[in-house]
Amino acid sequence: MCEVDEDYGEPSPEGLQPSRPGREQKCVKCKEGLPVVVIRAGDAFCRDCFKAFYTHKFRAVLGKNRLIFPGEKVLLAWSGGPSSSSMVWQVLEGLSRDSAKRLRFVPGVIYVDEGAACGQSAADRAKTLAEVKLVLHALGFPWHVVALEEVFGLPPSVLRHCASEPAGTGAAYKVAVDHFLQQQCALGAEREEQLSHPCPKDPEPPAAPPTATQTEALCRLFDSVKTLTAREELLQTLRTHLMLHVARTHGYSKVMTGDSCTRLAVRLLTSLALGRGAFLAWDTGFSDERHGDVVVVRPMREHTLKEVAFYNRLFAVPSVFTPAIDTKAPEKASVHRLMEAFLLRLQARFPSTVSTVYRTSEKLLKAPRDGFAAGPPGPRCLLCMCALDVDTADSATAFGAQTTSHVSPTQPPVPEAGAADGPCCCAQMGGAQGCCREAARACVIEQLCYGCRVNLKDMPSLDPLPPYILAEAQLRSQRPSAEQEAWASLLGSDEEAQVGES
Amino acid sequence: MPAPQCASCHKARAALRRPRSGQALCGPCFCAAFEAEVLHTVVAGRLLPPGAVVAVGASGGKDSTVLAHVLRELAPRLGISLRLVAVDEGIGGYRDAALAAVRRQAARWELPLTVVAYADLFGGWTMDAVARSTAGSGRSRACCTFCGVLRRRALEEGARLVGATHVVTGHNADDMAETVLMNFLRGDAGRLARGGGLGSPGEGGALPRCRPLQLASQKEVVLYAHFRRLDYFSEECVYAPEAFRGHARDLLKQLEAARPSAVLDLVHSAERLARCGALASRALCQACALLDGLNRGRPRLAIGKGRRGLDEEGPPGAPPRPPARSALRSRGTWRSDAVAVRL
């Protein structure tokens, strides 16, 4: 907000500035060094100061939030792109620092191979993977390379919210740190050495490459989705589920993603336009506790993409280029692309756009925690695992307006309408299949939040979806009836008991 | 290719396809459906109680024209009476023509019309005068800011003048979606937190306001005006091209092309943002913050600087505190709570 009055001035000469002999410009921090990069209007940094500034930001975000406890296993989500690469390198650097400032968590890296969804050929994928593994070997952290095809083997339990102890407050954090330090003293320097270099003794045994049928199934799934918008959302959903599964099976309690400030601002507006207003705080906040036991954190959220790009270039941070699902897509192809283009264009003219939007995201609150004010935890969306945000069908809301417009509001159903209903009825079609499919679809839709319902409209058939989603949907739809039965019997016995007493 | 049959009456040829549902309808069926939907919004949202005297903010443009027309059709069923209130901003060459349209409408519908002028209300300031005085400041878009704020006030005055109990305006879903985008781009969390609903109940002595067309898309508003042969004024204000809203409008049009439901999706997001728990600048959220502090055994978590929330009603169950201390933190987030803990 305070940016509003900021002096926009002339767009500053961006980027690597060749040292201009005419002007005696010095680094704004140390006033001595030769400036190499201008990150904000007028602020030229020398190489060392830029590095200190960048690293400090990363550590400050982690320190301010105190969410990652010493000794905790943290999974770094690495896509190969600039932001996540920079994040991984920040962690690597942080772990090798002197003891007072060292990061104290235990990292692992996950790389999800999305080649099939992005239309890469098998040869290209193999080439990318080789590059990826080269970088991972050089890095030395334990790593997991998983193919997106593995979603077809996920168990339905991935979609369940696992409640965990509410992560402690500042006091608990201090206790944990003290405890950790004591432990380290007791174990001596020897152990410390080991901790500081978590040797990849047992790198993940190379997972078998996905079978051709799985790849085909994945391609069919993505081809069946009609719009790029829904495809991007689907990819994100599946990727999240996969990472969640890996984190759970390997005992990671945090997942770090490399979303930069710019990326988050784009995501914020995109989420808004996709009807995910209720979940903005989860989609873009520092920490995302929607899964319960595994918390997603975004430590790069204060770095702009520009800073990341220059840091990576100046300090030779390796990254791997992989085509994304929207690479080469025209600007109007999806809500994501539109928002990105719009925001970056506006940013070029008004340099405070991204930071303003980002700042707004910081004012977002998550709803009161479960078990308080909202009563018992409500049902969660099957796909994005956020609390359902749908209104009653005929309320005076955007949701209500869409549900009521399906039924012709004007006239009582005319005779022909009955015939139109025909295909849904199994009797006329001669087979129960069409009817069941409709019912299954309705059952899945019922369990989705507003935004996921809109996405599902672009998916004509649910059949290509990976089995764990459909299985969990069915399980959930059966659960309420089981619960009701349990209640009925409980009440019955209660009444009997009362009768008996009186 | 001949037009398909109307999906509702199955007699006439369909004249349009509804943008949202893709339903093919004939003109009369579409108008009936549109009216039914507005009626549903008013009834389900409990916007206008029977017996209300409703001031319709009439600008002469399509939205307010359609709103007045629909409400006039629905008035007997809702049990409300209507008054038209128009505001004369004093924009030469633009406003006079619009006001002439409003006068023609009022005469056609036989509704009482009251015109309030900026010049009378605000000590002689017309928009032309404001524009002249802000022109040199290099902030030309300030024009629309002035006009918007003053119009709100003028409409309120006009409504009081005619003895209205409620004020309705013609904002449609597209306007709402643009507003959400704009507020985000400006980082205006306060407005985001306030503006989600169909209107405001009228706090601080102001009349209750609502927007019965908020769930109707702009396209349908225009179509309704077309089929009902409404006479409206469709020039753009001479000062408008400089407004920031233009950016948001362009974006919205593109979004709608990429995904037809985008407008309503944005409205849904706005509704959700405004509800308790999504943004922290409303009494309810402060209440939640306070109660949460109590729950965690830290009763003073949400209490600190920032006196903006003072005059808003406090949480029902919170224990009373000395007045000097009870200033509620209006922008308390989880993170600032954490800061409070450390201090």
mmCIF file with all atom_site columns, C-alpha atoms in Angstrom, chain A residues 286-375:
data_model
loop_
_atom_site.group_PDB
_atom_site.id
_atom_site.type_symbol
_atom_site.label_atom_id
_atom_site.label_alt_id
_atom_site.label_comp_id
_atom_site.label_asym_id
_atom_site.label_entity_id
_atom_site.label_seq_id
_atom_site.pdbx_PDB_ins_code
_atom_site.Cartn_x
_atom_site.Cartn_y
_atom_site.Cartn_z
_atom_site.occupancy
_atom_site.B_iso_or_equiv
_atom_site.pdbx_formal_charge
_atom_site.auth_seq_id
_atom_site.auth_comp_id
_atom_site.auth_asym_id
_atom_site.auth_atom_id
_atom_site.pdbx_PDB_model_num
ATOM 1  C CA . PHE A 1 286 ? 3.785   -18.933 3.770   1.00 0.00 ? 286 PHE A CA 1
ATOM 2  C CA . SER A 1 287 ? 2.506   -22.172 5.158   1.00 0.00 ? 287 SER A CA 1
ATOM 3  C CA . ASP A 1 288 ? -0.273  -24.397 3.950   1.00 0.00 ? 288 ASP A CA 1
ATOM 4  C CA . GLU A 1 289 ? -1.622  -26.791 6.556   1.00 0.00 ? 289 GLU A CA 1
ATOM 5  C CA . ARG A 1 290 ? -4.506  -28.192 4.572   1.00 0.00 ? 290 ARG A CA 1
ATOM 6  C CA . HIS A 1 291 ? -3.100  -31.726 4.619   1.00 0.00 ? 291 HIS A CA 1
ATOM 7  C CA . GLY A 1 292 ? -2.679  -31.769 8.359   1.00 0.00 ? 292 GLY A CA 1
ATOM 8  C CA . ASP A 1 293 ? 0.432   -33.836 8.877   1.00 0.00 ? 293 ASP A CA 1
ATOM 9  C CA . VAL A 1 294 ? 2.478   -32.516 5.960   1.00 0.00 ? 294 VAL A CA 1
ATOM 10 C CA . VAL A 1 295 ? 2.797   -28.752 5.786   1.00 0.00 ? 295 VAL A CA 1
ATOM 11 C CA . VAL A 1 296 ? 3.745   -26.980 2.576   1.00 0.00 ? 296 VAL A CA 1
ATOM 12 C CA . VAL A 1 297 ? 5.963   -23.936 3.120   1.00 0.00 ? 297 VAL A CA 1
ATOM 13 C CA . ARG A 1 298 ? 7.047   -21.306 0.626   1.00 0.00 ? 298 ARG A CA 1
ATOM 14 C CA . PRO A 1 299 ? 10.345  -19.825 1.721   1.00 0.00 ? 299 PRO A CA 1
ATOM 15 C CA . MET A 1 300 ? 10.985  -18.015 -1.584  1.00 0.00 ? 300 MET A CA 1
ATOM 16 C CA . ARG A 1 301 ? 7.867   -15.928 -1.285  1.00 0.00 ? 301 ARG A CA 1
ATOM 17 C CA . GLU A 1 302 ? 9.707   -12.668 -0.757  1.00 0.00 ? 302 GLU A CA 1
ATOM 18 C CA . HIS A 1 303 ? 12.056  -13.009 -3.709  1.00 0.00 ? 303 HIS A CA 1
ATOM 19 C CA . THR A 1 304 ? 10.900  -11.551 -6.966  1.00 0.00 ? 304 THR A CA 1
ATOM 20 C CA . LEU A 1 305 ? 11.483  -13.521 -10.112 1.00 0.00 ? 305 LEU A CA 1
ATOM 21 C CA . LYS A 1 306 ? 13.915  -10.864 -11.235 1.00 0.00 ? 306 LYS A CA 1
ATOM 22 C CA . GLU A 1 307 ? 16.045  -11.255 -8.141  1.00 0.00 ? 307 GLU A CA 1
ATOM 23 C CA . VAL A 1 308 ? 16.015  -15.009 -8.562  1.00 0.00 ? 308 VAL A CA 1
ATOM 24 C CA . ALA A 1 309 ? 17.046  -14.775 -12.175 1.00 0.00 ? 309 ALA A CA 1
ATOM 25 C CA . PHE A 1 310 ? 19.971  -12.476 -11.419 1.00 0.00 ? 310 PHE A CA 1
ATOM 26 C CA . TYR A 1 311 ? 21.104  -14.469 -8.437  1.00 0.00 ? 311 TYR A CA 1
ATOM 27 C CA . ASN A 1 312 ? 21.096  -17.678 -10.410 1.00 0.00 ? 312 ASN A CA 1
ATOM 28 C CA . ARG A 1 313 ? 23.048  -16.047 -13.164 1.00 0.00 ? 313 ARG A CA 1
ATOM 29 C CA . LEU A 1 314 ? 25.593  -14.296 -10.976 1.00 0.00 ? 314 LEU A CA 1
ATOM 30 C CA . PHE A 1 315 ? 26.262  -17.316 -8.819  1.00 0.00 ? 315 PHE A CA 1
ATOM 31 C CA . ALA A 1 316 ? 25.872  -19.968 -11.485 1.00 0.00 ? 316 ALA A CA 1
ATOM 32 C CA . VAL A 1 317 ? 23.027  -21.869 -9.862  1.00 0.00 ? 317 VAL A CA 1
ATOM 33 C CA . PRO A 1 318 ? 22.323  -24.815 -12.133 1.00 0.00 ? 318 PRO A CA 1
ATOM 34 C CA . SER A 1 319 ? 18.806  -25.336 -13.352 1.00 0.00 ? 319 SER A CA 1
ATOM 35 C CA . VAL A 1 320 ? 17.234  -27.672 -15.847 1.00 0.00 ? 320 VAL A CA 1
ATOM 36 C CA . PHE A 1 321 ? 14.903  -26.450 -18.519 1.00 0.00 ? 321 PHE A CA 1
ATOM 37 C CA . THR A 1 322 ? 11.790  -28.525 -18.985 1.00 0.00 ? 322 THR A CA 1
ATOM 38 C CA . PRO A 1 323 ? 8.799   -27.498 -21.057 1.00 0.00 ? 323 PRO A CA 1
ATOM 39 C CA . ALA A 1 324 ? 5.760   -26.864 -18.864 1.00 0.00 ? 324 ALA A CA 1
ATOM 40 C CA . ILE A 1 325 ? 2.207   -27.653 -19.771 1.00 0.00 ? 325 ILE A CA 1
ATOM 41 C CA . ASP A 1 326 ? 1.606   -24.113 -21.006 1.00 0.00 ? 326 ASP A CA 1
ATOM 42 C CA . THR A 1 327 ? 4.873   -23.644 -22.845 1.00 0.00 ? 327 THR A CA 1
ATOM 43 C CA . LYS A 1 328 ? 4.275   -22.142 -26.260 1.00 0.00 ? 328 LYS A CA 1
ATOM 44 C CA . ALA A 1 329 ? 0.543   -21.844 -25.550 1.00 0.00 ? 329 ALA A CA 1
ATOM 45 C CA . PRO A 1 330 ? -0.987  -18.593 -26.780 1.00 0.00 ? 330 PRO A CA 1
ATOM 46 C CA . GLU A 1 331 ? -1.656  -15.954 -24.176 1.00 0.00 ? 331 GLU A CA 1
ATOM 47 C CA . LYS A 1 332 ? -5.408  -16.345 -24.309 1.00 0.00 ? 332 LYS A CA 1
ATOM 48 C CA . ALA A 1 333 ? -5.316  -20.100 -23.913 1.00 0.00 ? 333 ALA A CA 1
ATOM 49 C CA . SER A 1 334 ? -5.867  -20.196 -20.178 1.00 0.00 ? 334 SER A CA 1
ATOM 50 C CA . VAL A 1 335 ? -6.752  -18.090 -17.186 1.00 0.00 ? 335 VAL A CA 1
ATOM 51 C CA . HIS A 1 336 ? -3.263  -18.737 -15.854 1.00 0.00 ? 336 HIS A CA 1
ATOM 52 C CA . ARG A 1 337 ? -1.538  -17.400 -18.936 1.00 0.00 ? 337 ARG A CA 1
ATOM 53 C CA . LEU A 1 338 ? -3.845  -14.401 -19.132 1.00 0.00 ? 338 LEU A CA 1
ATOM 54 C CA . MET A 1 339 ? -3.249  -13.437 -15.554 1.00 0.00 ? 339 MET A CA 1
ATOM 55 C CA . GLU A 1 340 ? 0.477   -13.873 -15.840 1.00 0.00 ? 340 GLU A CA 1
ATOM 56 C CA . ALA A 1 341 ? 0.679   -11.751 -18.960 1.00 0.00 ? 341 ALA A CA 1
ATOM 57 C CA . PHE A 1 342 ? -1.594  -9.104  -17.486 1.00 0.00 ? 342 PHE A CA 1
ATOM 58 C CA . LEU A 1 343 ? 0.287   -8.821  -14.241 1.00 0.00 ? 343 LEU A CA 1
ATOM 59 C CA . LEU A 1 344 ? 3.723   -8.757  -15.823 1.00 0.00 ? 344 LEU A CA 1
ATOM 60 C CA . ARG A 1 345 ? 2.615   -6.150  -18.325 1.00 0.00 ? 345 ARG A CA 1
ATOM 61 C CA . LEU A 1 346 ? 1.209   -3.995  -15.557 1.00 0.00 ? 346 LEU A CA 1
ATOM 62 C CA . GLN A 1 347 ? 4.378   -4.557  -13.548 1.00 0.00 ? 347 GLN A CA 1
ATOM 63 C CA . ALA A 1 348 ? 6.461   -3.223  -16.409 1.00 0.00 ? 348 ALA A CA 1
ATOM 64 C CA . ARG A 1 349 ? 4.515   0.028   -16.285 1.00 0.00 ? 349 ARG A CA 1
ATOM 65 C CA . PHE A 1 350 ? 3.843   0.228   -12.550 1.00 0.00 ? 350 PHE A CA 1
ATOM 66 C CA . PRO A 1 351 ? 6.765   -1.432  -10.778 1.00 0.00 ? 351 PRO A CA 1
ATOM 67 C CA . SER A 1 352 ? 4.874   -1.869  -7.528  1.00 0.00 ? 352 SER A CA 1
ATOM 68 C CA . THR A 1 353 ? 2.090   -4.029  -8.948  1.00 0.00 ? 353 THR A CA 1
ATOM 69 C CA . VAL A 1 354 ? 3.479   -7.384  -7.910  1.00 0.00 ? 354 VAL A CA 1
ATOM 70 C CA . SER A 1 355 ? 4.451   -6.266  -4.454  1.00 0.00 ? 355 SER A CA 1
ATOM 71 C CA . THR A 1 356 ? 1.042   -4.667  -3.891  1.00 0.00 ? 356 THR A CA 1
ATOM 72 C CA . VAL A 1 357 ? -0.787  -7.819  -4.840  1.00 0.00 ? 357 VAL A CA 1
ATOM 73 C CA . TYR A 1 358 ? 1.615   -9.873  -2.797  1.00 0.00 ? 358 TYR A CA 1
ATOM 74 C CA . ARG A 1 359 ? 1.181   -7.572  0.172   1.00 0.00 ? 359 ARG A CA 1
ATOM 75 C CA . THR A 1 360 ? -2.565  -8.070  -0.072  1.00 0.00 ? 360 THR A CA 1
ATOM 76 C CA . SER A 1 361 ? -2.035  -11.774 0.214   1.00 0.00 ? 361 SER A CA 1
ATOM 77 C CA . GLU A 1 362 ? -0.329  -11.234 3.519   1.00 0.00 ? 362 GLU A CA 1
ATOM 78 C CA . LYS A 1 363 ? -3.492  -9.704  4.902   1.00 0.00 ? 363 LYS A CA 1
ATOM 79 C CA . LEU A 1 364 ? -5.442  -12.828 4.174   1.00 0.00 ? 364 LEU A CA 1
ATOM 80 C CA . LEU A 1 365 ? -6.438  -14.924 7.104   1.00 0.00 ? 365 LEU A CA 1
ATOM 81 C CA . LYS A 1 366 ? -7.091  -18.569 7.213   1.00 0.00 ? 366 LYS A CA 1
ATOM 82 C CA . ALA A 1 367 ? -10.444 -19.461 8.644   1.00 0.00 ? 367 ALA A CA 1
ATOM 83 C CA . PRO A 1 368 ? -10.518 -20.157 12.345  1.00 0.00 ? 368 PRO A CA 1
ATOM 84 C CA . ARG A 1 369 ? -9.019  -23.475 13.129  1.00 0.00 ? 369 ARG A CA 1
ATOM 85 C CA . ASP A 1 370 ? -11.151 -26.550 13.117  1.00 0.00 ? 370 ASP A CA 1
ATOM 86 C CA . GLY A 1 371 ? -12.969 -27.382 16.259  1.00 0.00 ? 371 GLY A CA 1
ATOM 87 C CA . PHE A 1 372 ? -13.555 -23.761 17.068  1.00 0.00 ? 372 PHE A CA 1
ATOM 88 C CA . ALA A 1 373 ? -16.213 -21.351 15.844  1.00 0.00 ? 373 ALA A CA 1
ATOM 89 C CA . ALA A 1 374 ? -16.905 -23.562 12.862  1.00 0.00 ? 374 ALA A CA 1
ATOM 90 C CA . GLY A 1 375 ? -17.981 -26.423 15.064  1.00 0.00 ? 375 GLY A CA 1
#
